[in-house]
Amino acid sequence: MARMRTKRNIPARMDRCHERWFDAPLLNKGNWRTACGFAEDVPIWLEIGCGKGKFCAEMALRHPEVLYIAMERDASVTLAAIEKAHELEIPNLFFIRGDANMIENYFAENEVDRIFLNFSDPWTRQNKPKRRLTYRDFLAKYKVMMKQGGAIEFKTDNDDLFDFSLVEFEETGFTLDQLTRDLHNSEWNDMNIRTEFEQKFADQGIPIKRVVASC
Ligand SMILES: C[S@@+](CC[C@H](N)C(=O)[O-])C[C@H]1O[C@@H](n2cnc3c(N)ncnc32)[C@H](O)[C@@H]1O
């Protein structure tokens, strides 16, 4: 039987990248630009549940004009991405260890310009829709954090989660745009960056759903 590889020295490895990531995000609520060394007019883009971090690294490199903050509740999943961002010295990419359930404690009103939710856990089998990151209580919190005219970009492989999310977005007063149930064969494919999960689902032939919800 193959042995599970464990990640060693997580605290020491995290410590080496301490300028790159924040373990106590509530300390920077309302102060993220200054905390990361950016001017007050720089847009903040926030990814929630960034996983292994391919998407955030490519987005930050593609958009040097924004401060990109990638949030993940399991820091060990993101460790390699944090180390890569540190080695490559990607200047506008920072990571926070945090849980979306506490998000109102991390970001102040109108602090964030754009939010990315990529392949969020569907909670379908367990039938716990209130845990979905697109449940209306989460959307209401994101709305407070976001500037007027801000948007959430949402991608998923899961039809149930997608249909559920469209209703939740509309019920929370978001306007839907760029809606597709087959992103990789749509007009938006060229600008799309695939996440790790997205590639896995695409390899299985599962169409990717995407929508941009503006407030
Ligand atoms: C299915 S994975 C998708 C990872 C990545 N976005 C991708 O597309 O490859 C979902 C990720 O969201 C994280 N996550 C789930 N619930 C979260 C929450 N409440 N707050 C922060 N991260 C969360 C999980 O730890 C996991 O890394």
mmCIF file of C-alpha atoms and ligand atoms in Angstrom:
data_model
loop_
_atom_site.group_PDB
_atom_site.id
_atom_site.type_symbol
_atom_site.label_atom_id
_atom_site.label_comp_id
_atom_site.label_asym_id
_atom_site.label_seq_id
_atom_site.Cartn_x
_atom_site.Cartn_y
_atom_site.Cartn_z
ATOM 1 C CA MET A 1 0.000 0.000 0.000
ATOM 2 C CA ALA A 2 1.317 3.428 -0.915
ATOM 3 C CA ARG A 3 2.322 5.556 2.028
ATOM 4 C CA MET A 4 0.589 8.891 2.559
ATOM 5 C CA ARG A 5 3.101 11.708 2.302
ATOM 6 C CA THR A 6 2.757 14.094 5.217
ATOM 7 C CA LYS A 7 3.740 17.727 5.094
ATOM 8 C CA ARG A 8 6.561 18.322 7.496
ATOM 9 C CA ASN A 9 7.676 21.413 9.354
ATOM 10 C CA ILE A 10 4.543 23.356 8.513
ATOM 11 C CA PRO A 11 5.074 26.044 11.196
ATOM 12 C CA ALA A 12 8.723 26.559 10.172
ATOM 13 C CA ARG A 13 7.859 26.706 6.474
ATOM 14 C CA MET A 14 5.015 29.135 7.158
ATOM 15 C CA ASP A 15 7.339 31.235 9.247
ATOM 16 C CA ARG A 16 9.790 31.593 6.349
ATOM 17 C CA CYS A 17 6.963 33.148 4.314
ATOM 18 C CA HIS A 18 5.613 35.304 7.129
ATOM 19 C CA GLU A 19 5.517 38.469 4.975
ATOM 20 C CA ARG A 20 3.259 36.681 2.528
ATOM 21 C CA TRP A 21 0.531 35.365 4.761
ATOM 22 C CA PHE A 22 -1.610 36.367 7.718
ATOM 23 C CA ASP A 23 -2.613 33.884 10.394
ATOM 24 C CA ALA A 24 -4.877 36.304 12.293
ATOM 25 C CA PRO A 25 -6.782 38.179 9.571
ATOM 26 C CA LEU A 26 -9.109 39.933 11.997
ATOM 27 C CA LEU A 27 -6.195 42.163 13.040
ATOM 28 C CA ASN A 28 -6.171 43.764 9.574
ATOM 29 C CA LYS A 29 -9.893 44.403 9.175
ATOM 30 C CA GLY A 30 -10.288 47.739 7.367
ATOM 31 C CA ASN A 31 -6.535 48.023 6.918
ATOM 32 C CA TRP A 32 -5.566 45.454 4.273
ATOM 33 C CA ARG A 33 -3.969 47.821 1.790
ATOM 34 C CA THR A 34 -1.661 49.332 4.383
ATOM 35 C CA ALA A 35 -0.899 45.911 5.909
ATOM 36 C CA CYS A 36 0.248 44.651 2.487
ATOM 37 C CA GLY A 37 2.079 47.874 1.548
ATOM 38 C CA PHE A 38 -0.403 49.166 -1.059
ATOM 39 C CA ALA A 39 -1.933 52.584 -1.700
ATOM 40 C CA GLU A 40 -5.495 53.236 -0.573
ATOM 41 C CA ASP A 41 -6.894 53.322 -4.121
ATOM 42 C CA VAL A 42 -5.640 49.868 -5.161
ATOM 43 C CA PRO A 43 -8.500 47.401 -5.776
ATOM 44 C CA ILE A 44 -8.681 44.334 -3.529
ATOM 45 C CA TRP A 45 -9.660 41.013 -5.081
ATOM 46 C CA LEU A 46 -10.444 38.222 -2.637
ATOM 47 C CA GLU A 47 -10.557 34.500 -3.354
ATOM 48 C CA ILE A 48 -12.348 32.334 -0.772
ATOM 49 C CA GLY A 49 -11.216 28.692 -0.545
ATOM 50 C CA CYS A 50 -8.175 29.012 -2.810
ATOM 51 C CA GLY A 51 -7.000 25.417 -2.259
ATOM 52 C CA LYS A 52 -3.604 24.708 -3.839
ATOM 53 C CA GLY A 53 -3.425 28.209 -5.272
ATOM 54 C CA LYS A 54 -2.818 27.879 -9.021
ATOM 55 C CA PHE A 55 -5.650 30.294 -9.848
ATOM 56 C CA CYS A 56 -4.582 33.010 -7.410
ATOM 57 C CA ALA A 57 -0.946 32.924 -8.566
ATOM 58 C CA GLU A 58 -1.930 33.289 -12.225
ATOM 59 C CA MET A 59 -4.526 35.965 -11.478
ATOM 60 C CA ALA A 60 -2.093 38.038 -9.419
ATOM 61 C CA LEU A 61 0.517 37.849 -12.187
ATOM 62 C CA ARG A 62 -2.071 38.756 -14.830
ATOM 63 C CA HIS A 63 -3.396 41.689 -12.773
ATOM 64 C CA PRO A 64 -0.455 43.531 -11.202
ATOM 65 C CA GLU A 65 -2.760 46.525 -10.663
ATOM 66 C CA VAL A 66 -4.726 44.753 -7.894
ATOM 67 C CA LEU A 67 -3.963 43.496 -4.409
ATOM 68 C CA TYR A 68 -4.984 39.825 -4.540
ATOM 69 C CA ILE A 69 -5.809 38.121 -1.246
ATOM 70 C CA ALA A 70 -6.297 34.352 -1.242
ATOM 71 C CA MET A 71 -8.100 32.866 1.749
ATOM 72 C CA GLU A 72 -8.106 29.232 2.815
ATOM 73 C CA ARG A 73 -9.174 27.635 6.082
ATOM 74 C CA ASP A 74 -6.710 24.751 5.775
ATOM 75 C CA ALA A 75 -3.309 26.433 5.623
ATOM 76 C CA SER A 76 -1.456 23.174 4.930
ATOM 77 C CA VAL A 77 -3.323 22.828 1.589
ATOM 78 C CA THR A 78 -2.031 26.219 0.495
ATOM 79 C CA LEU A 79 1.480 25.950 1.873
ATOM 80 C CA ALA A 80 3.132 25.124 -1.454
ATOM 81 C CA ALA A 81 1.333 28.051 -3.126
ATOM 82 C CA ILE A 82 2.481 30.444 -0.414
ATOM 83 C CA GLU A 83 6.059 29.211 -0.821
ATOM 84 C CA LYS A 84 5.842 29.570 -4.603
ATOM 85 C CA ALA A 85 4.490 33.134 -4.364
ATOM 86 C CA HIS A 86 7.310 33.896 -1.936
ATOM 87 C CA GLU A 87 10.022 32.404 -4.194
ATOM 88 C CA LEU A 88 8.651 34.084 -7.342
ATOM 89 C CA GLU A 89 8.275 37.313 -5.376
ATOM 90 C CA ILE A 90 4.789 37.904 -6.755
ATOM 91 C CA PRO A 91 4.388 41.363 -5.237
ATOM 92 C CA ASN A 92 0.588 41.608 -5.135
ATOM 93 C CA LEU A 93 -0.388 38.154 -3.794
ATOM 94 C CA PHE A 94 -1.029 37.549 -0.090
ATOM 95 C CA PHE A 95 -2.648 34.655 1.765
ATOM 96 C CA ILE A 96 -4.807 34.510 4.833
ATOM 97 C CA ARG A 97 -5.785 31.567 6.962
ATOM 98 C CA GLY A 98 -9.463 32.117 7.591
ATOM 99 C CA ASP A 99 -12.936 30.644 7.581
ATOM 100 C CA ALA A 100 -15.704 32.179 5.483
ATOM 101 C CA ASN A 101 -18.022 31.722 8.453
ATOM 102 C CA MET A 102 -16.095 34.546 10.150
ATOM 103 C CA ILE A 103 -15.602 36.731 7.105
ATOM 104 C CA GLU A 104 -17.356 39.764 8.540
ATOM 105 C CA ASN A 105 -14.557 39.885 11.132
ATOM 106 C CA TYR A 106 -11.827 40.048 8.484
ATOM 107 C CA PHE A 107 -13.021 42.743 6.071
ATOM 108 C CA ALA A 108 -14.634 46.115 6.701
ATOM 109 C CA GLU A 109 -17.555 47.636 4.821
ATOM 110 C CA ASN A 110 -16.711 48.484 1.186
ATOM 111 C CA GLU A 111 -13.161 47.139 1.518
ATOM 112 C CA VAL A 112 -13.250 44.529 -1.270
ATOM 113 C CA ASP A 113 -13.767 45.067 -5.008
ATOM 114 C CA ARG A 114 -14.162 41.542 -6.324
ATOM 115 C CA ILE A 115 -14.664 38.044 -4.881
ATOM 116 C CA PHE A 116 -13.812 34.698 -6.481
ATOM 117 C CA LEU A 117 -15.524 31.462 -5.438
ATOM 118 C CA ASN A 118 -14.044 28.541 -7.342
ATOM 119 C CA PHE A 119 -15.435 25.037 -6.908
ATOM 120 C CA SER A 120 -16.711 25.672 -3.403
ATOM 121 C CA ASP A 121 -17.786 22.548 -1.520
ATOM 122 C CA PRO A 122 -21.329 21.685 -2.746
ATOM 123 C CA TRP A 123 -22.611 20.098 0.525
ATOM 124 C CA THR A 124 -25.082 18.187 -1.662
ATOM 125 C CA ARG A 125 -24.662 14.696 -0.287
ATOM 126 C CA GLN A 126 -24.876 15.917 3.291
ATOM 127 C CA ASN A 127 -27.849 18.136 2.309
ATOM 128 C CA LYS A 128 -26.552 21.154 4.221
ATOM 129 C CA PRO A 129 -27.321 24.072 1.891
ATOM 130 C CA LYS A 130 -26.724 26.656 4.618
ATOM 131 C CA ARG A 131 -23.033 25.695 4.568
ATOM 132 C CA ARG A 132 -22.641 26.559 0.895
ATOM 133 C CA LEU A 133 -20.520 29.658 0.377
ATOM 134 C CA THR A 134 -23.257 31.002 -1.920
ATOM 135 C CA TYR A 135 -26.017 30.617 0.683
ATOM 136 C CA ARG A 136 -27.855 33.935 1.104
ATOM 137 C CA ASP A 137 -26.422 34.637 4.573
ATOM 138 C CA PHE A 138 -22.884 34.455 3.109
ATOM 139 C CA LEU A 139 -23.907 36.590 0.122
ATOM 140 C CA ALA A 140 -25.354 39.236 2.453
ATOM 141 C CA LYS A 141 -22.022 39.392 4.298
ATOM 142 C CA TYR A 142 -20.019 39.622 1.054
ATOM 143 C CA LYS A 143 -22.308 42.437 -0.078
ATOM 144 C CA VAL A 144 -21.468 44.521 2.983
ATOM 145 C CA MET A 145 -17.729 43.986 2.416
ATOM 146 C CA MET A 146 -17.912 44.841 -1.281
ATOM 147 C CA LYS A 147 -17.893 48.234 -2.923
ATOM 148 C CA GLN A 148 -20.946 49.328 -4.924
ATOM 149 C CA GLY A 149 -20.468 47.896 -8.409
ATOM 150 C CA GLY A 150 -18.337 45.030 -7.094
ATOM 151 C CA ALA A 151 -18.841 41.482 -8.335
ATOM 152 C CA ILE A 152 -18.556 37.825 -7.384
ATOM 153 C CA GLU A 153 -17.157 35.429 -9.979
ATOM 154 C CA PHE A 154 -18.455 31.936 -9.280
ATOM 155 C CA LYS A 155 -17.421 28.675 -10.968
ATOM 156 C CA THR A 156 -18.547 25.135 -10.229
ATOM 157 C CA ASP A 157 -18.866 21.686 -11.773
ATOM 158 C CA ASN A 158 -21.990 20.965 -9.724
ATOM 159 C CA ASP A 159 -25.417 21.526 -11.337
ATOM 160 C CA ASP A 160 -27.347 21.520 -8.044
ATOM 161 C CA LEU A 161 -24.998 24.036 -6.469
ATOM 162 C CA PHE A 162 -25.107 26.220 -9.575
ATOM 163 C CA ASP A 163 -28.931 26.287 -9.749
ATOM 164 C CA PHE A 164 -29.142 26.921 -6.009
ATOM 165 C CA SER A 165 -26.587 29.756 -6.259
ATOM 166 C CA LEU A 166 -28.402 31.513 -9.108
ATOM 167 C CA VAL A 167 -31.519 31.708 -6.912
ATOM 168 C CA GLU A 168 -29.510 32.874 -3.909
ATOM 169 C CA PHE A 169 -27.764 35.600 -5.946
ATOM 170 C CA GLU A 170 -31.063 36.889 -7.290
ATOM 171 C CA GLU A 171 -32.809 36.732 -3.907
ATOM 172 C CA THR A 172 -29.945 38.767 -2.391
ATOM 173 C CA GLY A 173 -30.238 41.456 -5.061
ATOM 174 C CA PHE A 174 -27.267 40.622 -7.289
ATOM 175 C CA THR A 175 -27.432 41.133 -11.059
ATOM 176 C CA LEU A 176 -26.306 38.133 -13.109
ATOM 177 C CA ASP A 177 -24.033 38.399 -16.123
ATOM 178 C CA GLN A 178 -21.797 36.174 -18.321
ATOM 179 C CA LEU A 179 -23.849 33.101 -17.342
ATOM 180 C CA THR A 180 -22.685 29.879 -18.988
ATOM 181 C CA ARG A 181 -23.189 26.179 -18.306
ATOM 182 C CA ASP A 182 -20.219 25.233 -20.473
ATOM 183 C CA LEU A 183 -17.426 27.689 -19.799
ATOM 184 C CA HIS A 184 -14.740 25.806 -21.727
ATOM 185 C CA ASN A 185 -16.820 25.996 -24.901
ATOM 186 C CA SER A 186 -17.978 29.565 -24.366
ATOM 187 C CA GLU A 187 -16.800 32.994 -25.463
ATOM 188 C CA TRP A 188 -15.214 33.423 -21.986
ATOM 189 C CA ASN A 189 -12.888 30.443 -22.282
ATOM 190 C CA ASP A 190 -9.932 32.418 -23.651
ATOM 191 C CA MET A 191 -9.602 34.555 -20.542
ATOM 192 C CA ASN A 192 -10.364 31.712 -18.158
ATOM 193 C CA ILE A 193 -7.721 30.407 -15.739
ATOM 194 C CA ARG A 194 -8.342 26.810 -14.724
ATOM 195 C CA THR A 195 -8.111 25.845 -11.062
ATOM 196 C CA GLU A 196 -6.807 22.465 -9.885
ATOM 197 C CA PHE A 197 -10.359 21.171 -9.320
ATOM 198 C CA GLU A 198 -11.536 22.631 -12.611
ATOM 199 C CA GLN A 199 -8.876 20.711 -14.530
ATOM 200 C CA LYS A 200 -9.821 17.503 -12.726
ATOM 201 C CA PHE A 201 -13.501 17.906 -13.633
ATOM 202 C CA ALA A 202 -12.711 18.940 -17.205
ATOM 203 C CA ASP A 203 -10.598 15.769 -17.600
ATOM 204 C CA GLN A 204 -13.720 13.795 -16.573
ATOM 205 C CA GLY A 205 -15.768 15.576 -19.257
ATOM 206 C CA ILE A 206 -17.892 17.527 -16.769
ATOM 207 C CA PRO A 207 -18.970 20.951 -18.128
ATOM 208 C CA ILE A 208 -17.997 23.899 -15.972
ATOM 209 C CA LYS A 209 -20.647 26.406 -14.947
ATOM 210 C CA ARG A 210 -19.826 30.088 -14.343
ATOM 211 C CA VAL A 211 -21.609 33.322 -13.554
ATOM 212 C CA VAL A 212 -20.600 36.861 -12.587
ATOM 213 C CA ALA A 213 -22.923 38.383 -9.967
ATOM 214 C CA SER A 214 -22.720 42.162 -9.489
ATOM 215 C CA CYS A 215 -24.034 44.282 -6.649
HETATM 216 C C1 LIG B 1 -13.260 21.831 -3.470
HETATM 217 S S1 LIG B 1 -11.901 22.765 -2.939
HETATM 218 C C2 LIG B 1 -11.562 23.855 -4.319
HETATM 219 C C3 LIG B 1 -10.170 24.423 -4.249
HETATM 220 C C4 LIG B 1 -9.822 25.423 -5.373
HETATM 221 N N1 LIG B 1 -10.668 26.597 -5.278
HETATM 222 C C5 LIG B 1 -9.934 24.795 -6.728
HETATM 223 O O1 LIG B 1 -10.873 25.139 -7.469
HETATM 224 O O2 LIG B 1 -9.068 23.965 -7.081
HETATM 225 C C6 LIG B 1 -12.644 23.852 -1.777
HETATM 226 C C7 LIG B 1 -11.633 24.583 -0.901
HETATM 227 O O3 LIG B 1 -12.319 25.548 -0.117
HETATM 228 C C8 LIG B 1 -11.842 25.480 1.223
HETATM 229 N N2 LIG B 1 -12.962 25.894 2.081
HETATM 230 C C9 LIG B 1 -14.122 25.222 2.247
HETATM 231 N N3 LIG B 1 -14.916 25.871 3.110
HETATM 232 C C10 LIG B 1 -14.237 26.991 3.491
HETATM 233 C C11 LIG B 1 -14.534 28.063 4.370
HETATM 234 N N4 LIG B 1 -15.684 28.092 5.070
HETATM 235 N N5 LIG B 1 -13.627 29.050 4.509
HETATM 236 C C12 LIG B 1 -12.445 28.998 3.831
HETATM 237 N N6 LIG B 1 -12.094 28.004 2.994
HETATM 238 C C13 LIG B 1 -12.985 27.011 2.827
HETATM 239 C C14 LIG B 1 -11.442 24.040 1.432
HETATM 240 O O4 LIG B 1 -10.482 23.888 2.472
HETATM 241 C C15 LIG B 1 -10.876 23.674 0.052
HETATM 242 O O5 LIG B 1 -9.490 23.957 -0.042
#
